[in-house]
Amino acid sequence: MEETSTSPLPAAFLDFLKENDLDPSIYAATDSTPRYVRLKPGYEADVEEIEAEIKCKLEKVSWLPGFYSLPPDVQIAGSQAYKTGKIYGIDAASGAAVTALDVSPGNHVLDLCAAPGAKLCMIVDLLDGLGSVTGVDVSQHRLAACRTMLQKYALGDICRLFVANGATFSLIPVNVTSESRSEDSVDRLKEWTSRKSWKERKKAAIAKQNAAAELVQRCQEPELIFYGLKSGVVGFTKSEIYRSPSESELLSYGYDRVLVDAECTHDGSIKHIQKFESWGWTSLQRRVLDAERTDNLTVLQLRLLTNGFRLLKSGGILVYSTCSLTVAQNEDVVEQFLKDNASAELQEIEAARNWPCKSGRIPKTLRFDPWASQTSGLFVAKFLKLAE
């Protein structure tokens, strides 16, 4: 029997749901939505051992390869399977967004809002050691968590991470043409990043006085906080790594795939909304319902989507997603983006034919509903960049 929330949803939030044509019942059940894990490729034979350790059967997610569901109250953080990187937690809807990218080994992929890193890890797995992944996030401490995940799951070899504003990030992948890199190159890069870290620490001491200037500097020069040996960093000079491409260069040498899982109000996540019962519903007004914050978010979302598409090469694929269920943060953003970008074409997501999701208000877009899909809420749109 499902447990239901003991605290009624506030009238303001019910009005918010009505305005967005959302059913309040999706927030009623606290324990009906399962949690999901992804099994690291190569550990399929260990499923029974993992089940014995966590004392729970891993149920295969029939529509998403490599994913398993388990009851939401099962804890995996203390298990050896989790500690040694055989499994990691990622919602099935998030896995679907990555699947929609159609990542192939050899692709250069940009994850423009990468933290905390579960989707990034899945992308690296799909590349199977070929190509590269560039992860970007404006939050240094959140991106540090992403770095920890890459190290824990031994997935960092082809990955580089930049603290940067995703709406202004402008670095393209640096092709790795040789597997042999000199120790001198590694040492030079370590010396450079160490020097940069020292400068950043010095700046932090006077951050309150020059926060605006520091933000401008960060937009101009992203901070590299992690790089793998085959990520397109080792053996290249700083000027090569930080070279700003021309618009024409981007069409040929941009990223093959771009994921923009944009910052949003998170209203599609049941677990997130339920936290306000303990945080206090007044904070919900400020974080989710405040019109000014929502307006600012939609502007940011459009900027992230536009810049991600700019960094995409001709013929490349971009996936835009949010864990909001509101029209303003999803269909409205997509509609405006399509008006502004003649070379963008919405694509059918072929893999979605068996997914438990609904069509969005714009054809070819998708919505995962926490109630019907048994996942976190998610909106997904897929774009192709046409040749200009």
Short mmCIF file of C-alpha atoms in Angstrom, two decimals, residues 111-349:
data_model
loop_
_atom_site.label_atom_id
_atom_site.label_comp_id
_atom_site.label_asym_id
_atom_site.label_seq_id
_atom_site.Cartn_x
_atom_site.Cartn_y
_atom_site.Cartn_z
CA ASP A 111 27.74 18.13 -21.25
CA LEU A 112 26.96 21.80 -20.69
CA CYS A 113 25.41 21.46 -17.20
CA ALA A 114 27.38 18.43 -16.05
CA ALA A 115 27.16 18.38 -12.24
CA PRO A 116 26.71 16.24 -10.26
CA GLY A 117 27.86 13.75 -12.89
CA ALA A 118 25.67 10.65 -13.30
CA LYS A 119 24.72 11.50 -16.90
CA LEU A 120 28.35 12.37 -17.65
CA CYS A 121 29.45 8.93 -16.42
CA MET A 122 26.89 7.26 -18.66
CA ILE A 123 28.12 9.26 -21.66
CA VAL A 124 31.72 8.18 -20.99
CA ASP A 125 30.60 4.55 -20.75
CA LEU A 126 28.83 4.80 -24.11
CA LEU A 127 31.99 6.17 -25.77
CA ASP A 128 33.87 3.02 -24.73
CA GLY A 129 37.22 4.79 -24.51
CA LEU A 130 37.02 6.52 -27.90
CA GLY A 131 36.35 10.23 -28.40
CA SER A 132 36.12 12.76 -25.57
CA VAL A 133 33.75 14.33 -23.07
CA THR A 134 33.85 17.94 -21.94
CA GLY A 135 31.88 18.63 -18.76
CA VAL A 136 30.96 22.21 -17.85
CA ASP A 137 29.22 23.64 -14.80
CA VAL A 138 29.10 27.09 -13.22
CA SER A 139 29.28 25.65 -9.69
CA GLN A 140 32.79 24.68 -8.62
CA HIS A 141 31.76 22.57 -5.63
CA ARG A 142 29.15 20.69 -7.67
CA LEU A 143 31.64 20.06 -10.45
CA ALA A 144 34.10 18.79 -7.83
CA ALA A 145 31.49 16.11 -7.01
CA CYS A 146 31.45 15.27 -10.71
CA ARG A 147 35.23 14.88 -10.65
CA THR A 148 34.93 12.54 -7.67
CA MET A 149 32.47 10.35 -9.59
CA LEU A 150 34.78 10.09 -12.59
CA GLN A 151 37.66 9.08 -10.34
CA LYS A 152 35.57 6.61 -8.36
CA TYR A 153 34.30 4.83 -11.47
CA ALA A 154 37.65 5.08 -13.31
CA LEU A 155 36.02 6.96 -16.18
CA GLY A 156 38.19 10.06 -16.38
CA ASP A 157 40.65 9.07 -19.09
CA ILE A 158 38.81 10.81 -21.94
CA CYS A 159 37.14 13.52 -19.89
CA ARG A 160 37.93 17.14 -19.00
CA LEU A 161 35.98 19.39 -16.62
CA PHE A 162 35.69 23.16 -16.72
CA VAL A 163 34.16 25.51 -14.17
CA ALA A 164 32.46 27.97 -16.49
CA ASN A 165 29.23 29.69 -17.39
CA GLY A 166 27.53 27.33 -19.82
CA ALA A 167 25.81 30.25 -21.53
CA THR A 168 29.15 31.73 -22.60
CA PHE A 169 31.48 28.69 -22.73
CA SER A 170 33.29 28.70 -26.07
CA LEU A 171 35.94 25.96 -26.20
CA ILE A 172 35.87 23.22 -28.81
CA PRO A 173 37.25 19.69 -28.50
CA VAL A 174 40.97 19.31 -29.15
CA ASN A 175 41.41 16.17 -31.21
CA VAL A 176 43.70 13.58 -29.66
CA THR A 177 45.84 12.32 -32.54
CA SER A 178 48.48 10.43 -30.60
CA GLU A 179 48.26 8.02 -27.71
CA SER A 180 51.82 8.82 -26.64
CA ARG A 181 52.23 11.94 -24.52
CA SER A 182 55.55 12.92 -23.01
CA GLU A 183 56.01 13.10 -19.27
CA ASP A 184 57.22 16.66 -19.81
CA SER A 185 53.82 17.59 -21.24
CA VAL A 186 52.05 16.11 -18.21
CA ASP A 187 54.40 17.91 -15.82
CA ARG A 188 53.97 21.25 -17.61
CA LEU A 189 50.20 20.99 -17.46
CA LYS A 190 50.21 20.01 -13.79
CA GLU A 191 52.45 22.98 -13.04
CA TRP A 192 50.11 25.29 -14.93
CA THR A 193 46.92 24.05 -13.25
CA SER A 194 48.62 24.22 -9.84
CA ARG A 195 49.62 27.80 -10.54
CA LYS A 196 46.06 28.64 -11.60
CA SER A 197 44.61 27.01 -8.44
CA TRP A 198 46.92 29.17 -6.30
CA LYS A 199 45.71 32.29 -8.07
CA GLU A 200 42.10 31.28 -7.56
CA ARG A 201 42.67 30.72 -3.85
CA LYS A 202 44.21 34.16 -3.60
CA LYS A 203 41.23 35.69 -5.38
CA ALA A 204 38.84 33.88 -3.05
CA ALA A 205 40.26 35.77 -0.09
CA ILE A 206 38.96 39.04 -1.53
CA ALA A 207 35.93 37.56 -3.32
CA LYS A 208 33.44 39.82 -1.59
CA GLN A 209 35.18 42.87 -3.01
CA ASN A 210 35.59 41.72 -6.59
CA ALA A 211 32.88 39.09 -7.15
CA ALA A 212 31.60 40.78 -10.29
CA ALA A 213 35.09 41.04 -11.81
CA GLU A 214 35.83 37.42 -10.97
CA LEU A 215 32.63 36.31 -12.66
CA VAL A 216 33.57 38.21 -15.82
CA GLN A 217 37.03 36.60 -15.75
CA ARG A 218 35.52 33.15 -15.34
CA CYS A 219 33.32 33.72 -18.37
CA GLN A 220 36.40 34.74 -20.35
CA GLU A 221 38.65 31.90 -19.24
CA PRO A 222 37.04 28.70 -17.89
CA GLU A 223 38.88 26.97 -15.07
CA LEU A 224 40.14 23.49 -15.89
CA ILE A 225 39.78 21.37 -12.74
CA PHE A 226 40.19 17.86 -14.16
CA TYR A 227 41.61 16.23 -17.28
CA GLY A 228 42.31 12.69 -18.40
CA LEU A 229 45.35 11.60 -20.38
CA LYS A 230 43.27 11.17 -23.56
CA SER A 231 40.89 14.08 -23.07
CA GLY A 232 42.56 16.46 -25.50
CA VAL A 233 44.56 18.35 -22.87
CA VAL A 234 47.84 16.53 -22.23
CA GLY A 235 50.43 17.45 -24.84
CA PHE A 236 48.64 20.60 -25.92
CA THR A 237 49.55 24.15 -24.99
CA LYS A 238 47.31 26.42 -22.96
CA SER A 239 46.69 28.56 -26.05
CA GLU A 240 45.59 25.47 -28.00
CA ILE A 241 43.19 24.38 -25.27
CA TYR A 242 41.75 27.85 -24.72
CA ARG A 243 41.60 28.93 -28.35
CA SER A 244 38.26 30.52 -29.26
CA PRO A 245 37.00 29.16 -32.58
CA SER A 246 35.36 31.20 -35.31
CA GLU A 247 31.70 30.57 -36.10
CA SER A 248 32.69 28.87 -39.36
CA GLU A 249 35.15 26.58 -37.54
CA LEU A 250 32.39 25.43 -35.20
CA LEU A 251 30.40 24.01 -38.10
CA SER A 252 33.26 21.61 -38.90
CA TYR A 253 35.10 21.20 -35.62
CA GLY A 254 32.42 21.65 -32.99
CA TYR A 255 31.01 18.87 -30.81
CA ASP A 256 29.28 15.83 -32.30
CA ARG A 257 26.82 15.70 -29.39
CA VAL A 258 25.70 18.27 -26.82
CA LEU A 259 23.57 17.65 -23.72
CA VAL A 260 21.88 20.67 -22.13
CA ASP A 261 20.19 19.41 -18.97
CA ALA A 262 19.36 22.94 -17.90
CA GLU A 263 18.99 24.45 -14.45
CA CYS A 264 15.28 24.58 -13.58
CA THR A 265 12.78 24.75 -10.71
CA HIS A 266 12.92 20.91 -10.23
CA ASP A 267 9.13 20.79 -9.83
CA GLY A 268 9.03 17.50 -11.74
CA SER A 269 10.89 15.70 -8.98
CA ILE A 270 8.56 14.27 -6.36
CA LYS A 271 11.41 13.82 -3.90
CA HIS A 272 12.49 17.44 -4.37
CA ILE A 273 9.00 18.84 -3.82
CA GLN A 274 8.45 16.65 -0.76
CA LYS A 275 11.55 18.16 0.85
CA PHE A 276 9.60 21.38 1.28
CA GLU A 277 7.47 19.64 3.91
CA SER A 278 10.51 19.79 6.19
CA TRP A 279 12.09 22.91 4.68
CA GLY A 280 8.82 24.82 4.95
CA TRP A 281 6.36 25.65 2.20
CA THR A 282 7.36 29.33 2.31
CA SER A 283 10.71 28.37 0.76
CA LEU A 284 8.75 26.68 -2.07
CA GLN A 285 7.33 30.09 -2.93
CA ARG A 286 10.82 31.51 -3.24
CA ARG A 287 12.48 28.57 -5.04
CA VAL A 288 9.70 27.38 -7.37
CA LEU A 289 6.74 29.75 -7.55
CA ASP A 290 8.40 33.14 -7.57
CA ALA A 291 7.61 34.67 -10.97
CA GLU A 292 10.81 36.72 -11.16
CA ARG A 293 13.01 33.67 -10.49
CA THR A 294 11.11 31.63 -13.09
CA ASP A 295 11.49 34.41 -15.65
CA ASN A 296 15.22 34.57 -14.96
CA LEU A 297 15.47 30.80 -15.32
CA THR A 298 13.74 30.72 -18.69
CA VAL A 299 16.12 33.38 -19.98
CA LEU A 300 19.05 31.30 -18.73
CA GLN A 301 17.62 28.11 -20.23
CA LEU A 302 17.28 29.73 -23.65
CA ARG A 303 20.84 31.07 -23.42
CA LEU A 304 22.19 27.62 -22.46
CA LEU A 305 20.30 25.94 -25.29
CA THR A 306 21.41 28.57 -27.80
CA ASN A 307 25.08 28.39 -26.80
CA GLY A 308 25.09 24.60 -26.71
CA PHE A 309 23.67 24.56 -30.24
CA ARG A 310 26.28 27.12 -31.37
CA LEU A 311 29.05 24.75 -30.22
CA LEU A 312 27.54 21.85 -32.17
CA LYS A 313 29.01 20.88 -35.54
CA SER A 314 26.85 20.56 -38.65
CA GLY A 315 25.00 17.25 -38.54
CA GLY A 316 25.41 17.06 -34.78
CA ILE A 317 22.74 16.23 -32.21
CA LEU A 318 21.70 18.27 -29.16
CA VAL A 319 19.34 17.12 -26.42
CA TYR A 320 17.63 19.70 -24.20
CA SER A 321 16.05 18.50 -20.96
CA THR A 322 14.76 19.81 -17.65
CA CYS A 323 13.23 18.16 -14.60
CA SER A 324 10.51 20.82 -14.61
CA LEU A 325 7.06 19.99 -15.93
CA THR A 326 6.12 23.59 -16.68
CA VAL A 327 5.40 24.74 -20.22
CA ALA A 328 7.38 27.97 -19.67
CA GLN A 329 10.65 26.09 -19.02
CA ASN A 330 10.14 23.53 -21.75
CA GLU A 331 7.89 24.01 -24.78
CA ASP A 332 8.07 27.81 -24.60
CA VAL A 333 11.88 27.70 -24.54
CA VAL A 334 11.94 25.23 -27.45
CA GLU A 335 9.48 27.31 -29.47
CA GLN A 336 11.50 30.49 -29.05
CA PHE A 337 14.75 28.66 -29.82
CA LEU A 338 13.35 27.27 -33.08
CA LYS A 339 12.19 30.74 -34.12
CA ASP A 340 15.69 32.11 -33.53
CA ASN A 341 17.65 29.26 -35.14
CA ALA A 342 16.75 28.32 -38.71
CA SER A 343 19.39 25.55 -38.77
CA ALA A 344 17.76 23.72 -35.83
CA GLU A 345 15.39 20.86 -36.60
CA LEU A 346 13.41 18.93 -34.00
CA GLN A 347 14.01 15.20 -34.32
CA GLU A 348 11.94 12.17 -33.52
CA ILE A 349 13.53 10.17 -30.69
#
